[in-house]
Amino acid sequence: MFPPGTTANLHRVQTGALRAVASFEFAKGLFVLLAGLAALLLVHRDAWVVAESLLTLLHISPDRRYAQIFLDFADRITDARLWAAASLATAYAVLRFTESYGLWRERPWAEWLALISGSLLLPFEIRGLLHGATLFRWGFLLGNIVIVFYMGYLLYAGHRARVRTSRPSI
């Protein structure tokens, strides 16, 4: 048996963890939404000029290899691609905001949503690591793994609690 008050403390810890995950998911959604809005700001503009101005602002020489890749990418951008990127960013942000709301309110459907959407992103994050491991990519992968396992644990613990309470006492 647990000492008195342990269940309340456990619930408080779980609530704090869920709210931390909800905040992280909200931040991801906000970041992607801002990126989508930035894409919309480039519609009907010369993206190459904007990219060159950005490189100048950041004091990056346009002669560098990655700067050239960035400029070539900006040169190939079309308005249709920008609208598509903004649409995908909006859909992703809505998913993250919905998940964040549900986790903050401790809704079981949000735990399922976090588990499934986090699991679906793992292969893409692993693929990104194979193309070039950075501290940023490792951090996102490990954070996502922790979230997926924690959501799985919460769902399993909730299922066990429901089974335990549904069994008749002998």
Short mmCIF file of C-alpha atoms in Angstrom, two decimals:
data_model
loop_
_atom_site.label_atom_id
_atom_site.label_comp_id
_atom_site.label_asym_id
_atom_site.label_seq_id
_atom_site.Cartn_x
_atom_site.Cartn_y
_atom_site.Cartn_z
CA MET A 1 0.00 0.00 0.00
CA PHE A 2 1.03 3.59 -0.58
CA PRO A 3 1.18 6.07 2.29
CA PRO A 4 -1.76 8.50 2.54
CA GLY A 5 -1.62 11.38 0.10
CA THR A 6 0.59 9.51 -2.36
CA THR A 7 -2.20 9.25 -4.91
CA ALA A 8 -2.74 13.01 -4.78
CA ASN A 9 1.00 13.62 -5.16
CA LEU A 10 1.19 11.18 -8.07
CA HIS A 11 -1.71 12.95 -9.78
CA ARG A 12 -0.02 16.32 -9.22
CA VAL A 13 3.21 15.04 -10.78
CA GLN A 14 1.33 13.53 -13.73
CA THR A 15 -0.57 16.79 -14.23
CA GLY A 16 2.70 18.72 -14.22
CA ALA A 17 4.25 16.33 -16.72
CA LEU A 18 1.19 16.50 -18.98
CA ARG A 19 1.27 20.29 -18.85
CA ALA A 20 4.98 20.29 -19.69
CA VAL A 21 4.27 18.12 -22.74
CA ALA A 22 1.30 20.35 -23.63
CA SER A 23 3.53 23.42 -23.46
CA PHE A 24 6.16 21.75 -25.64
CA GLU A 25 3.53 20.77 -28.23
CA PHE A 26 2.08 24.29 -28.14
CA ALA A 27 5.56 25.74 -28.74
CA LYS A 28 6.08 23.40 -31.71
CA GLY A 29 2.72 24.42 -33.17
CA LEU A 30 3.48 28.11 -32.67
CA PHE A 31 6.90 27.78 -34.31
CA VAL A 32 5.48 26.01 -37.37
CA LEU A 33 2.58 28.47 -37.61
CA LEU A 34 5.05 31.37 -37.64
CA ALA A 35 7.06 29.59 -40.34
CA GLY A 36 3.86 29.20 -42.37
CA LEU A 37 3.09 32.90 -41.96
CA ALA A 38 6.62 33.70 -43.09
CA ALA A 39 5.97 31.61 -46.20
CA LEU A 40 2.83 33.64 -46.88
CA LEU A 41 4.81 36.86 -46.59
CA LEU A 42 6.98 35.66 -49.49
CA VAL A 43 4.02 35.20 -51.86
CA HIS A 44 4.31 37.54 -54.87
CA ARG A 45 7.85 38.53 -53.85
CA ASP A 46 11.23 37.61 -55.20
CA ALA A 47 12.31 34.99 -52.66
CA TRP A 48 15.90 35.11 -53.92
CA VAL A 49 16.20 38.81 -53.02
CA VAL A 50 14.71 38.13 -49.57
CA ALA A 51 17.12 35.20 -49.05
CA GLU A 52 20.08 37.32 -50.10
CA SER A 53 18.99 40.09 -47.72
CA LEU A 54 18.70 37.55 -44.92
CA LEU A 55 22.21 36.27 -45.57
CA THR A 56 23.50 39.85 -45.53
CA LEU A 57 21.65 40.56 -42.28
CA LEU A 58 23.21 37.46 -40.69
CA HIS A 59 26.67 38.36 -42.06
CA ILE A 60 26.90 35.13 -44.07
CA SER A 61 28.88 35.26 -47.26
CA PRO A 62 26.80 34.24 -50.30
CA ASP A 63 29.91 32.48 -51.64
CA ARG A 64 29.70 29.75 -48.98
CA ARG A 65 28.38 26.35 -49.98
CA TYR A 66 25.28 26.29 -47.75
CA ALA A 67 24.48 29.88 -48.61
CA GLN A 68 24.49 28.91 -52.30
CA ILE A 69 22.18 25.96 -51.57
CA PHE A 70 19.87 28.33 -49.69
CA LEU A 71 19.88 30.85 -52.55
CA ASP A 72 19.26 28.12 -55.15
CA PHE A 73 16.33 26.87 -53.06
CA ALA A 74 14.92 30.40 -52.82
CA ASP A 75 15.28 30.77 -56.59
CA ARG A 76 13.11 27.67 -57.20
CA ILE A 77 10.30 28.74 -54.82
CA THR A 78 6.96 29.38 -56.48
CA ASP A 79 3.81 30.98 -55.10
CA ALA A 80 2.01 27.63 -55.30
CA ARG A 81 4.71 25.98 -53.17
CA LEU A 82 4.52 28.81 -50.64
CA TRP A 83 0.75 28.43 -50.36
CA ALA A 84 1.14 24.66 -49.97
CA ALA A 85 3.77 25.12 -47.26
CA ALA A 86 1.55 27.61 -45.43
CA SER A 87 -1.43 25.23 -45.65
CA LEU A 88 0.57 22.30 -44.30
CA ALA A 89 2.01 24.48 -41.54
CA THR A 90 -1.49 25.58 -40.54
CA ALA A 91 -2.79 22.00 -40.46
CA TYR A 92 0.20 20.87 -38.38
CA ALA A 93 -0.22 23.82 -35.99
CA VAL A 94 -3.94 23.09 -35.53
CA LEU A 95 -3.06 19.47 -34.70
CA ARG A 96 -0.43 20.57 -32.16
CA PHE A 97 -2.74 23.20 -30.60
CA THR A 98 -5.56 20.65 -30.32
CA GLU A 99 -3.20 18.13 -28.74
CA SER A 100 -1.85 20.79 -26.40
CA TYR A 101 -5.34 21.81 -25.26
CA GLY A 102 -6.37 18.20 -24.63
CA LEU A 103 -3.20 17.39 -22.69
CA TRP A 104 -3.56 20.54 -20.58
CA ARG A 105 -7.12 19.46 -19.74
CA GLU A 106 -5.96 15.84 -19.14
CA ARG A 107 -8.20 14.36 -21.83
CA PRO A 108 -7.55 10.70 -22.73
CA TRP A 109 -8.11 11.40 -26.45
CA ALA A 110 -5.20 13.85 -26.33
CA GLU A 111 -2.95 11.17 -24.85
CA TRP A 112 -3.85 8.93 -27.79
CA LEU A 113 -3.28 11.80 -30.21
CA ALA A 114 0.13 12.53 -28.68
CA LEU A 115 1.11 8.85 -28.79
CA ILE A 116 0.05 8.35 -32.40
CA SER A 117 1.34 11.65 -33.82
CA GLY A 118 4.61 11.33 -31.91
CA SER A 119 5.08 7.76 -33.15
CA LEU A 120 4.43 8.83 -36.73
CA LEU A 121 7.14 11.49 -36.51
CA LEU A 122 9.87 9.15 -35.19
CA PRO A 123 10.87 7.72 -38.61
CA PHE A 124 11.24 11.24 -40.04
CA GLU A 125 13.38 12.32 -37.11
CA ILE A 126 15.57 9.21 -37.45
CA ARG A 127 15.89 9.89 -41.18
CA GLY A 128 16.96 13.44 -40.39
CA LEU A 129 19.66 12.10 -38.07
CA LEU A 130 20.95 9.83 -40.82
CA HIS A 131 21.36 12.87 -43.08
CA GLY A 132 23.30 14.75 -40.45
CA ALA A 133 23.33 14.37 -36.71
CA THR A 134 23.10 17.64 -34.81
CA LEU A 135 22.43 18.38 -31.17
CA PHE A 136 19.11 19.94 -32.19
CA ARG A 137 17.97 16.80 -34.05
CA TRP A 138 19.10 14.51 -31.23
CA GLY A 139 17.22 16.68 -28.74
CA PHE A 140 13.99 16.51 -30.72
CA LEU A 141 14.30 12.76 -31.26
CA LEU A 142 14.98 12.03 -27.59
CA GLY A 143 12.24 14.43 -26.48
CA ASN A 144 9.76 12.79 -28.83
CA ILE A 145 10.73 9.30 -27.64
CA VAL A 146 10.21 10.35 -24.02
CA ILE A 147 6.80 11.82 -24.87
CA VAL A 148 5.72 8.71 -26.79
CA PHE A 149 6.76 6.38 -23.97
CA TYR A 150 5.16 8.61 -21.32
CA MET A 151 1.86 8.73 -23.23
CA GLY A 152 2.01 4.95 -23.61
CA TYR A 153 2.61 4.62 -19.88
CA LEU A 154 -0.33 6.90 -19.04
CA LEU A 155 -2.66 5.03 -21.38
CA TYR A 156 -1.54 1.66 -19.98
CA ALA A 157 -1.91 2.86 -16.38
CA GLY A 158 -5.36 4.26 -17.13
CA HIS A 159 -6.40 0.98 -18.73
CA ARG A 160 -5.17 -1.00 -15.72
CA ALA A 161 -7.04 1.31 -13.35
CA ARG A 162 -10.26 0.87 -15.32
CA VAL A 163 -9.85 -2.93 -15.35
CA ARG A 164 -9.15 -2.94 -11.61
CA THR A 165 -12.25 -0.91 -10.81
CA SER A 166 -14.51 -2.91 -13.15
CA ARG A 167 -13.71 -6.25 -11.49
CA PRO A 168 -16.16 -7.31 -8.82
CA SER A 169 -14.81 -7.57 -5.29
CA ILE A 170 -14.60 -11.05 -3.84
#
